[in-house]
Amino acid sequence: MLTVSPNELVAFHERMAAILPEEHFAAWLDPKETRSANLLPLLTPYPAEQMEAWPVSECVNRASAGGADLIKPVEPVPVSPRIQPSLFDAA
């Protein structure tokens, strides 16, 4: 998997998979093209406005997990704010 710098969805991860728009397929797959200088410009962040994001099961983090259910939307788990006690709070 090739990765590129992230688009505006960077909140999810600091890198993203390279996604080639259909108009670049032929150039990328051309066996006669061997110069990386001609192919590297095709590896740009995919436009965020053409993507969707939704919460999925934490099972996606397990290497043993598989199947289409992994990408089904789930209700987000509420995150409780962490309260940092002060050194000066009364015990």
PDB file of N, CA and C in Angstrom:
ATOM      1  N   MET A   1       0.853  -1.157   0.000  1.00  0.00           N
ATOM      2  CA  MET A   1       0.000   0.000   0.000  1.00  0.00           C
ATOM      3  C   MET A   1       0.905   1.227   0.000  1.00  0.00           C
ATOM      4  N   LEU A   2       0.613   2.156  -0.869  1.00  0.00           N
ATOM      5  CA  LEU A   2       1.316   3.436  -0.907  1.00  0.00           C
ATOM      6  C   LEU A   2       0.530   4.450  -0.095  1.00  0.00           C
ATOM      7  N   THR A   3       1.231   5.267   0.662  1.00  0.00           N
ATOM      8  CA  THR A   3       0.561   6.310   1.431  1.00  0.00           C
ATOM      9  C   THR A   3       1.058   7.674   0.996  1.00  0.00           C
ATOM     10  N   VAL A   4       0.214   8.662   1.241  1.00  0.00           N
ATOM     11  CA  VAL A   4       0.523  10.056   0.920  1.00  0.00           C
ATOM     12  C   VAL A   4       0.180  10.904   2.139  1.00  0.00           C
ATOM     13  N   SER A   5       0.518  12.163   2.074  1.00  0.00           N
ATOM     14  CA  SER A   5       0.115  13.084   3.138  1.00  0.00           C
ATOM     15  C   SER A   5      -1.406  13.111   3.202  1.00  0.00           C
ATOM     16  N   PRO A   6      -1.974  13.340   4.376  1.00  0.00           N
ATOM     17  CA  PRO A   6      -3.432  13.302   4.503  1.00  0.00           C
ATOM     18  C   PRO A   6      -4.100  14.551   3.940  1.00  0.00           C
ATOM     19  N   ASN A   7      -5.393  14.402   3.670  1.00  0.00           N
ATOM     20  CA  ASN A   7      -6.207  15.560   3.305  1.00  0.00           C
ATOM     21  C   ASN A   7      -6.818  16.119   4.592  1.00  0.00           C
ATOM     22  N   GLU A   8      -7.926  16.822   4.493  1.00  0.00           N
ATOM     23  CA  GLU A   8      -8.544  17.455   5.664  1.00  0.00           C
ATOM     24  C   GLU A   8      -9.085  16.452   6.682  1.00  0.00           C
ATOM     25  N   LEU A   9      -9.112  15.172   6.335  1.00  0.00           N
ATOM     26  CA  LEU A   9      -9.568  14.147   7.274  1.00  0.00           C
ATOM     27  C   LEU A   9      -8.417  13.689   8.172  1.00  0.00           C
ATOM     28  N   VAL A  10      -7.396  14.496   8.299  1.00  0.00           N
ATOM     29  CA  VAL A  10      -6.196  14.184   9.081  1.00  0.00           C
ATOM     30  C   VAL A  10      -6.517  13.834  10.533  1.00  0.00           C
ATOM     31  N   ALA A  11      -7.649  14.246  11.043  1.00  0.00           N
ATOM     32  CA  ALA A  11      -8.009  13.937  12.432  1.00  0.00           C
ATOM     33  C   ALA A  11      -8.066  12.430  12.668  1.00  0.00           C
ATOM     34  N   PHE A  12      -8.249  11.653  11.613  1.00  0.00           N
ATOM     35  CA  PHE A  12      -8.348  10.201  11.756  1.00  0.00           C
ATOM     36  C   PHE A  12      -6.992   9.516  11.702  1.00  0.00           C
ATOM     37  N   HIS A  13      -6.057  10.053  10.926  1.00  0.00           N
ATOM     38  CA  HIS A  13      -4.730   9.445  10.812  1.00  0.00           C
ATOM     39  C   HIS A  13      -3.800  10.415  10.109  1.00  0.00           C
ATOM     40  N   GLU A  14      -2.504  10.323  10.461  1.00  0.00           N
ATOM     41  CA  GLU A  14      -1.542  11.275   9.903  1.00  0.00           C
ATOM     42  C   GLU A  14      -1.091  10.913   8.486  1.00  0.00           C
ATOM     43  N   ARG A  15      -1.483   9.746   7.981  1.00  0.00           N
ATOM     44  CA  ARG A  15      -1.202   9.352   6.600  1.00  0.00           C
ATOM     45  C   ARG A  15      -2.498   8.798   6.018  1.00  0.00           C
ATOM     46  N   MET A  16      -2.554   8.723   4.691  1.00  0.00           N
ATOM     47  CA  MET A  16      -3.714   8.103   4.060  1.00  0.00           C
ATOM     48  C   MET A  16      -3.250   7.283   2.866  1.00  0.00           C
ATOM     49  N   ALA A  17      -4.018   6.268   2.526  1.00  0.00           N
ATOM     50  CA  ALA A  17      -3.698   5.452   1.361  1.00  0.00           C
ATOM     51  C   ALA A  17      -3.781   6.316   0.109  1.00  0.00           C
ATOM     52  N   ALA A  18      -2.881   6.053  -0.820  1.00  0.00           N
ATOM     53  CA  ALA A  18      -2.939   6.759  -2.101  1.00  0.00           C
ATOM     54  C   ALA A  18      -4.165   6.249  -2.863  1.00  0.00           C
ATOM     55  N   ILE A  19      -4.986   7.160  -3.332  1.00  0.00           N
ATOM     56  CA  ILE A  19      -6.173   6.823  -4.120  1.00  0.00           C
ATOM     57  C   ILE A  19      -6.029   7.540  -5.451  1.00  0.00           C
ATOM     58  N   LEU A  20      -5.938   6.776  -6.529  1.00  0.00           N
ATOM     59  CA  LEU A  20      -5.791   7.378  -7.851  1.00  0.00           C
ATOM     60  C   LEU A  20      -7.152   7.643  -8.471  1.00  0.00           C
ATOM     61  N   PRO A  21      -7.386   8.852  -8.944  1.00  0.00           N
ATOM     62  CA  PRO A  21      -8.611   9.107  -9.696  1.00  0.00           C
ATOM     63  C   PRO A  21      -8.586   8.294 -10.998  1.00  0.00           C
ATOM     64  N   GLU A  22      -9.735   7.953 -11.488  1.00  0.00           N
ATOM     65  CA  GLU A  22      -9.840   7.107 -12.680  1.00  0.00           C
ATOM     66  C   GLU A  22      -9.056   7.658 -13.866  1.00  0.00           C
ATOM     67  N   GLU A  23      -8.986   8.974 -13.992  1.00  0.00           N
ATOM     68  CA  GLU A  23      -8.272   9.552 -15.136  1.00  0.00           C
ATOM     69  C   GLU A  23      -6.763   9.288 -15.094  1.00  0.00           C
ATOM     70  N   HIS A  24      -6.234   8.815 -13.969  1.00  0.00           N
ATOM     71  CA  HIS A  24      -4.802   8.499 -13.862  1.00  0.00           C
ATOM     72  C   HIS A  24      -4.510   6.999 -13.971  1.00  0.00           C
ATOM     73  N   PHE A  25      -5.534   6.166 -14.082  1.00  0.00           N
ATOM     74  CA  PHE A  25      -5.324   4.720 -14.133  1.00  0.00           C
ATOM     75  C   PHE A  25      -4.376   4.320 -15.257  1.00  0.00           C
ATOM     76  N   ALA A  26      -4.642   4.787 -16.466  1.00  0.00           N
ATOM     77  CA  ALA A  26      -3.846   4.372 -17.627  1.00  0.00           C
ATOM     78  C   ALA A  26      -2.381   4.757 -17.459  1.00  0.00           C
ATOM     79  N   ALA A  27      -2.114   5.965 -17.004  1.00  0.00           N
ATOM     80  CA  ALA A  27      -0.728   6.406 -16.818  1.00  0.00           C
ATOM     81  C   ALA A  27      -0.038   5.559 -15.752  1.00  0.00           C
ATOM     82  N   TRP A  28      -0.726   5.273 -14.660  1.00  0.00           N
ATOM     83  CA  TRP A  28      -0.133   4.509 -13.559  1.00  0.00           C
ATOM     84  C   TRP A  28       0.181   3.072 -13.987  1.00  0.00           C
ATOM     85  N   LEU A  29      -0.688   2.488 -14.799  1.00  0.00           N
ATOM     86  CA  LEU A  29      -0.536   1.088 -15.197  1.00  0.00           C
ATOM     87  C   LEU A  29       0.247   0.897 -16.491  1.00  0.00           C
ATOM     88  N   ASP A  30       0.682   1.972 -17.126  1.00  0.00           N
ATOM     89  CA  ASP A  30       1.421   1.896 -18.389  1.00  0.00           C
ATOM     90  C   ASP A  30       2.777   1.219 -18.159  1.00  0.00           C
ATOM     91  N   PRO A  31       2.972   0.003 -18.697  1.00  0.00           N
ATOM     92  CA  PRO A  31       4.243  -0.693 -18.468  1.00  0.00           C
ATOM     93  C   PRO A  31       5.432  -0.006 -19.138  1.00  0.00           C
ATOM     94  N   LYS A  32       5.169   0.864 -20.097  1.00  0.00           N
ATOM     95  CA  LYS A  32       6.260   1.571 -20.781  1.00  0.00           C
ATOM     96  C   LYS A  32       6.781   2.741 -19.953  1.00  0.00           C
ATOM     97  N   GLU A  33       5.986   3.184 -18.997  1.00  0.00           N
ATOM     98  CA  GLU A  33       6.405   4.319 -18.163  1.00  0.00           C
ATOM     99  C   GLU A  33       7.241   3.797 -17.005  1.00  0.00           C
ATOM    100  N   THR A  34       8.515   4.096 -17.027  1.00  0.00           N
ATOM    101  CA  THR A  34       9.424   3.614 -15.985  1.00  0.00           C
ATOM    102  C   THR A  34      10.042   4.747 -15.175  1.00  0.00           C
ATOM    103  N   ARG A  35       9.726   5.972 -15.526  1.00  0.00           N
ATOM    104  CA  ARG A  35      10.315   7.116 -14.814  1.00  0.00           C
ATOM    105  C   ARG A  35       9.414   7.519 -13.649  1.00  0.00           C
ATOM    106  N   SER A  36       9.951   7.363 -12.459  1.00  0.00           N
ATOM    107  CA  SER A  36       9.167   7.720 -11.278  1.00  0.00           C
ATOM    108  C   SER A  36       8.833   9.206 -11.265  1.00  0.00           C
ATOM    109  N   ALA A  37       9.668  10.023 -11.875  1.00  0.00           N
ATOM    110  CA  ALA A  37       9.400  11.466 -11.914  1.00  0.00           C
ATOM    111  C   ALA A  37       8.094  11.771 -12.640  1.00  0.00           C
ATOM    112  N   ASN A  38       7.672  10.886 -13.534  1.00  0.00           N
ATOM    113  CA  ASN A  38       6.404  11.089 -14.245  1.00  0.00           C
ATOM    114  C   ASN A  38       5.211  10.518 -13.477  1.00  0.00           C
ATOM    115  N   LEU A  39       5.479   9.617 -12.534  1.00  0.00           N
ATOM    116  CA  LEU A  39       4.391   8.971 -11.798  1.00  0.00           C
ATOM    117  C   LEU A  39       4.157   9.573 -10.415  1.00  0.00           C
ATOM    118  N   LEU A  40       5.194  10.039  -9.774  1.00  0.00           N
ATOM    119  CA  LEU A  40       5.044  10.595  -8.421  1.00  0.00           C
ATOM    120  C   LEU A  40       4.029  11.734  -8.338  1.00  0.00           C
ATOM    121  N   PRO A  41       3.919  12.601  -9.344  1.00  0.00           N
ATOM    122  CA  PRO A  41       2.901  13.660  -9.253  1.00  0.00           C
ATOM    123  C   PRO A  41       1.462  13.134  -9.193  1.00  0.00           C
ATOM    124  N   LEU A  42       1.254  11.876  -9.564  1.00  0.00           N
ATOM    125  CA  LEU A  42      -0.095  11.291  -9.487  1.00  0.00           C
ATOM    126  C   LEU A  42      -0.476  10.946  -8.049  1.00  0.00           C
ATOM    127  N   LEU A  43       0.524  10.847  -7.171  1.00  0.00           N
ATOM    128  CA  LEU A  43       0.291  10.458  -5.773  1.00  0.00           C
ATOM    129  C   LEU A  43       0.050  11.690  -4.917  1.00  0.00           C
ATOM    130  N   THR A  44      -1.153  12.186  -4.993  1.00  0.00           N
ATOM    131  CA  THR A  44      -1.539  13.365  -4.218  1.00  0.00           C
ATOM    132  C   THR A  44      -2.705  12.996  -3.304  1.00  0.00           C
ATOM    133  N   PRO A  45      -2.913  13.742  -2.230  1.00  0.00           N
ATOM    134  CA  PRO A  45      -4.054  13.443  -1.355  1.00  0.00           C
ATOM    135  C   PRO A  45      -5.376  13.517  -2.121  1.00  0.00           C
ATOM    136  N   TYR A  46      -6.214  12.514  -1.927  1.00  0.00           N
ATOM    137  CA  TYR A  46      -7.534  12.490  -2.559  1.00  0.00           C
ATOM    138  C   TYR A  46      -8.394  13.570  -1.910  1.00  0.00           C
ATOM    139  N   PRO A  47      -9.213  14.281  -2.684  1.00  0.00           N
ATOM    140  CA  PRO A  47     -10.025  15.366  -2.113  1.00  0.00           C
ATOM    141  C   PRO A  47     -10.978  14.875  -1.011  1.00  0.00           C
ATOM    142  N   ALA A  48     -10.901  15.493   0.143  1.00  0.00           N
ATOM    143  CA  ALA A  48     -11.735  15.110   1.288  1.00  0.00           C
ATOM    144  C   ALA A  48     -13.218  15.234   0.968  1.00  0.00           C
ATOM    145  N   GLU A  49     -13.580  16.211   0.160  1.00  0.00           N
ATOM    146  CA  GLU A  49     -15.005  16.404  -0.149  1.00  0.00           C
ATOM    147  C   GLU A  49     -15.570  15.273  -1.003  1.00  0.00           C
ATOM    148  N   GLN A  50     -14.726  14.410  -1.543  1.00  0.00           N
ATOM    149  CA  GLN A  50     -15.188  13.260  -2.316  1.00  0.00           C
ATOM    150  C   GLN A  50     -15.144  11.972  -1.482  1.00  0.00           C
ATOM    151  N   MET A  51     -14.921  12.123  -0.171  1.00  0.00           N
ATOM    152  CA  MET A  51     -14.846  10.975   0.728  1.00  0.00           C
ATOM    153  C   MET A  51     -15.906  11.098   1.816  1.00  0.00           C
ATOM    154  N   GLU A  52     -16.195   9.977   2.469  1.00  0.00           N
ATOM    155  CA  GLU A  52     -17.103   9.965   3.612  1.00  0.00           C
ATOM    156  C   GLU A  52     -16.376   9.320   4.783  1.00  0.00           C
ATOM    157  N   ALA A  53     -16.705   9.729   5.977  1.00  0.00           N
ATOM    158  CA  ALA A  53     -16.128   9.124   7.180  1.00  0.00           C
ATOM    159  C   ALA A  53     -17.248   8.840   8.168  1.00  0.00           C
ATOM    160  N   TRP A  54     -17.172   7.689   8.847  1.00  0.00           N
ATOM    161  CA  TRP A  54     -18.138   7.337   9.875  1.00  0.00           C
ATOM    162  C   TRP A  54     -17.461   6.407  10.874  1.00  0.00           C
ATOM    163  N   PRO A  55     -17.975   6.362  12.105  1.00  0.00           N
ATOM    164  CA  PRO A  55     -17.380   5.467  13.100  1.00  0.00           C
ATOM    165  C   PRO A  55     -17.659   4.005  12.747  1.00  0.00           C
ATOM    166  N   VAL A  56     -16.663   3.153  12.991  1.00  0.00           N
ATOM    167  CA  VAL A  56     -16.799   1.716  12.748  1.00  0.00           C
ATOM    168  C   VAL A  56     -16.389   0.967  14.015  1.00  0.00           C
ATOM    169  N   SER A  57     -16.632  -0.317  14.022  1.00  0.00           N
ATOM    170  CA  SER A  57     -16.306  -1.160  15.172  1.00  0.00           C
ATOM    171  C   SER A  57     -14.806  -1.130  15.462  1.00  0.00           C
ATOM    172  N   GLU A  58     -14.463  -1.216  16.740  1.00  0.00           N
ATOM    173  CA  GLU A  58     -13.054  -1.289  17.130  1.00  0.00           C
ATOM    174  C   GLU A  58     -12.422  -2.605  16.691  1.00  0.00           C
ATOM    175  N   CYS A  59     -13.224  -3.530  16.187  1.00  0.00           N
ATOM    176  CA  CYS A  59     -12.694  -4.800  15.683  1.00  0.00           C
ATOM    177  C   CYS A  59     -11.757  -4.591  14.492  1.00  0.00           C
ATOM    178  N   VAL A  60     -11.854  -3.464  13.815  1.00  0.00           N
ATOM    179  CA  VAL A  60     -10.967  -3.209  12.674  1.00  0.00           C
ATOM    180  C   VAL A  60      -9.505  -3.184  13.102  1.00  0.00           C
ATOM    181  N   ASN A  61      -9.253  -3.004  14.382  1.00  0.00           N
ATOM    182  CA  ASN A  61      -7.877  -2.951  14.881  1.00  0.00           C
ATOM    183  C   ASN A  61      -7.277  -4.332  15.141  1.00  0.00           C
ATOM    184  N   ARG A  62      -8.054  -5.386  14.956  1.00  0.00           N
ATOM    185  CA  ARG A  62      -7.565  -6.748  15.183  1.00  0.00           C
ATOM    186  C   ARG A  62      -7.164  -7.378  13.856  1.00  0.00           C
ATOM    187  N   ALA A  63      -5.942  -7.861  13.776  1.00  0.00           N
ATOM    188  CA  ALA A  63      -5.457  -8.491  12.545  1.00  0.00           C
ATOM    189  C   ALA A  63      -6.282  -9.722  12.181  1.00  0.00           C
ATOM    190  N   SER A  64      -6.858 -10.391  13.159  1.00  0.00           N
ATOM    191  CA  SER A  64      -7.628 -11.606  12.901  1.00  0.00           C
ATOM    192  C   SER A  64      -9.042 -11.315  12.405  1.00  0.00           C
ATOM    193  N   ALA A  65      -9.480 -10.075  12.494  1.00  0.00           N
ATOM    194  CA  ALA A  65     -10.845  -9.719  12.085  1.00  0.00           C
ATOM    195  C   ALA A  65     -10.910  -9.565  10.569  1.00  0.00           C
ATOM    196  N   GLY A  66     -12.070  -9.855  10.013  1.00  0.00           N
ATOM    197  CA  GLY A  66     -12.265  -9.699   8.580  1.00  0.00           C
ATOM    198  C   GLY A  66     -13.740  -9.648   8.247  1.00  0.00           C
ATOM    199  N   GLY A  67     -14.044  -9.231   7.044  1.00  0.00           N
ATOM    200  CA  GLY A  67     -15.420  -9.211   6.584  1.00  0.00           C
ATOM    201  C   GLY A  67     -15.987  -7.821   6.428  1.00  0.00           C
ATOM    202  N   ALA A  68     -17.072  -7.754   5.676  1.00  0.00           N
ATOM    203  CA  ALA A  68     -17.714  -6.478   5.362  1.00  0.00           C
ATOM    204  C   ALA A  68     -18.329  -5.806   6.584  1.00  0.00           C
ATOM    205  N   ASP A  69     -18.622  -6.575   7.625  1.00  0.00           N
ATOM    206  CA  ASP A  69     -19.212  -5.981   8.830  1.00  0.00           C
ATOM    207  C   ASP A  69     -18.282  -4.963   9.482  1.00  0.00           C
ATOM    208  N   LEU A  70     -16.986  -5.071   9.220  1.00  0.00           N
ATOM    209  CA  LEU A  70     -16.023  -4.165   9.847  1.00  0.00           C
ATOM    210  C   LEU A  70     -16.222  -2.710   9.439  1.00  0.00           C
ATOM    211  N   ILE A  71     -16.817  -2.483   8.273  1.00  0.00           N
ATOM    212  CA  ILE A  71     -16.978  -1.095   7.822  1.00  0.00           C
ATOM    213  C   ILE A  71     -18.404  -0.581   7.976  1.00  0.00           C
ATOM    214  N   LYS A  72     -19.268  -1.374   8.592  1.00  0.00           N
ATOM    215  CA  LYS A  72     -20.631  -0.899   8.842  1.00  0.00           C
ATOM    216  C   LYS A  72     -20.598   0.198   9.899  1.00  0.00           C
ATOM    217  N   PRO A  73     -21.392   1.257   9.700  1.00  0.00           N
ATOM    218  CA  PRO A  73     -21.429   2.333  10.703  1.00  0.00           C
ATOM    219  C   PRO A  73     -21.923   1.823  12.051  1.00  0.00           C
ATOM    220  N   VAL A  74     -21.333   2.328  13.118  1.00  0.00           N
ATOM    221  CA  VAL A  74     -21.763   2.018  14.483  1.00  0.00           C
ATOM    222  C   VAL A  74     -21.969   3.333  15.222  1.00  0.00           C
ATOM    223  N   GLU A  75     -22.670   3.246  16.336  1.00  0.00           N
ATOM    224  CA  GLU A  75     -22.836   4.433  17.179  1.00  0.00           C
ATOM    225  C   GLU A  75     -21.496   4.743  17.827  1.00  0.00           C
ATOM    226  N   PRO A  76     -21.085   6.003  17.797  1.00  0.00           N
ATOM    227  CA  PRO A  76     -19.807   6.333  18.430  1.00  0.00           C
ATOM    228  C   PRO A  76     -19.863   6.116  19.937  1.00  0.00           C
ATOM    229  N   VAL A  77     -18.759   5.659  20.483  1.00  0.00           N
ATOM    230  CA  VAL A  77     -18.645   5.461  21.928  1.00  0.00           C
ATOM    231  C   VAL A  77     -18.328   6.810  22.547  1.00  0.00           C
ATOM    232  N   PRO A  78     -19.166   7.276  23.490  1.00  0.00           N
ATOM    233  CA  PRO A  78     -18.884   8.574  24.106  1.00  0.00           C
ATOM    234  C   PRO A  78     -17.573   8.522  24.893  1.00  0.00           C
ATOM    235  N   VAL A  79     -16.807   9.560  24.775  1.00  0.00           N
ATOM    236  CA  VAL A  79     -15.534   9.655  25.482  1.00  0.00           C
ATOM    237  C   VAL A  79     -15.709  10.610  26.644  1.00  0.00           C
ATOM    238  N   SER A  80     -15.442  10.112  27.842  1.00  0.00           N
ATOM    239  CA  SER A  80     -15.550  10.965  29.025  1.00  0.00           C
ATOM    240  C   SER A  80     -14.335  11.874  29.090  1.00  0.00           C
ATOM    241  N   PRO A  81     -14.560  13.141  29.397  1.00  0.00           N
ATOM    242  CA  PRO A  81     -13.403  14.035  29.511  1.00  0.00           C
ATOM    243  C   PRO A  81     -12.561  13.637  30.711  1.00  0.00           C
ATOM    244  N   ARG A  82     -11.256  13.668  30.526  1.00  0.00           N
ATOM    245  CA  ARG A  82     -10.353  13.372  31.642  1.00  0.00           C
ATOM    246  C   ARG A  82     -10.184  14.627  32.468  1.00  0.00           C
ATOM    247  N   ILE A  83     -10.281  14.454  33.742  1.00  0.00           N
ATOM    248  CA  ILE A  83     -10.110  15.595  34.641  1.00  0.00           C
ATOM    249  C   ILE A  83      -8.750  15.452  35.311  1.00  0.00           C
ATOM    250  N   GLN A  84      -7.904  16.420  35.080  1.00  0.00           N
ATOM    251  CA  GLN A  84      -6.578  16.426  35.679  1.00  0.00           C
ATOM    252  C   GLN A  84      -6.662  17.126  37.024  1.00  0.00           C
ATOM    253  N   PRO A  85      -6.444  16.397  38.113  1.00  0.00           N
ATOM    254  CA  PRO A  85      -6.512  17.055  39.418  1.00  0.00           C
ATOM    255  C   PRO A  85      -5.342  18.023  39.592  1.00  0.00           C
ATOM    256  N   SER A  86      -5.585  19.022  40.349  1.00  0.00           N
ATOM    257  CA  SER A  86      -4.557  20.017  40.651  1.00  0.00           C
ATOM    258  C   SER A  86      -3.752  19.567  41.861  1.00  0.00           C
ATOM    259  N   LEU A  87      -2.508  19.955  41.909  1.00  0.00           N
ATOM    260  CA  LEU A  87      -1.681  19.670  43.083  1.00  0.00           C
ATOM    261  C   LEU A  87      -2.191  20.416  44.309  1.00  0.00           C
ATOM    262  N   PHE A  88      -3.008  21.424  44.056  1.00  0.00           N
ATOM    263  CA  PHE A  88      -3.451  22.291  45.138  1.00  0.00           C
ATOM    264  C   PHE A  88      -4.881  22.018  45.579  1.00  0.00           C
ATOM    265  N   ASP A  89      -5.538  20.987  44.978  1.00  0.00           N
ATOM    266  CA  ASP A  89      -6.895  20.631  45.391  1.00  0.00           C
ATOM    267  C   ASP A  89      -6.874  20.028  46.795  1.00  0.00           C
ATOM    268  N   ALA A  90      -7.930  20.297  47.537  1.00  0.00           N
ATOM    269  CA  ALA A  90      -8.055  19.694  48.872  1.00  0.00           C
ATOM    270  C   ALA A  90      -8.378  18.222  48.705  1.00  0.00           C
ATOM    271  N   ALA A  91      -7.807  17.399  49.503  1.00  0.00           N
ATOM    272  CA  ALA A  91      -8.022  15.956  49.409  1.00  0.00           C
ATOM    273  C   ALA A  91      -9.305  15.545  50.084  1.00  0.00           C
TER     274      ALA A  91
END
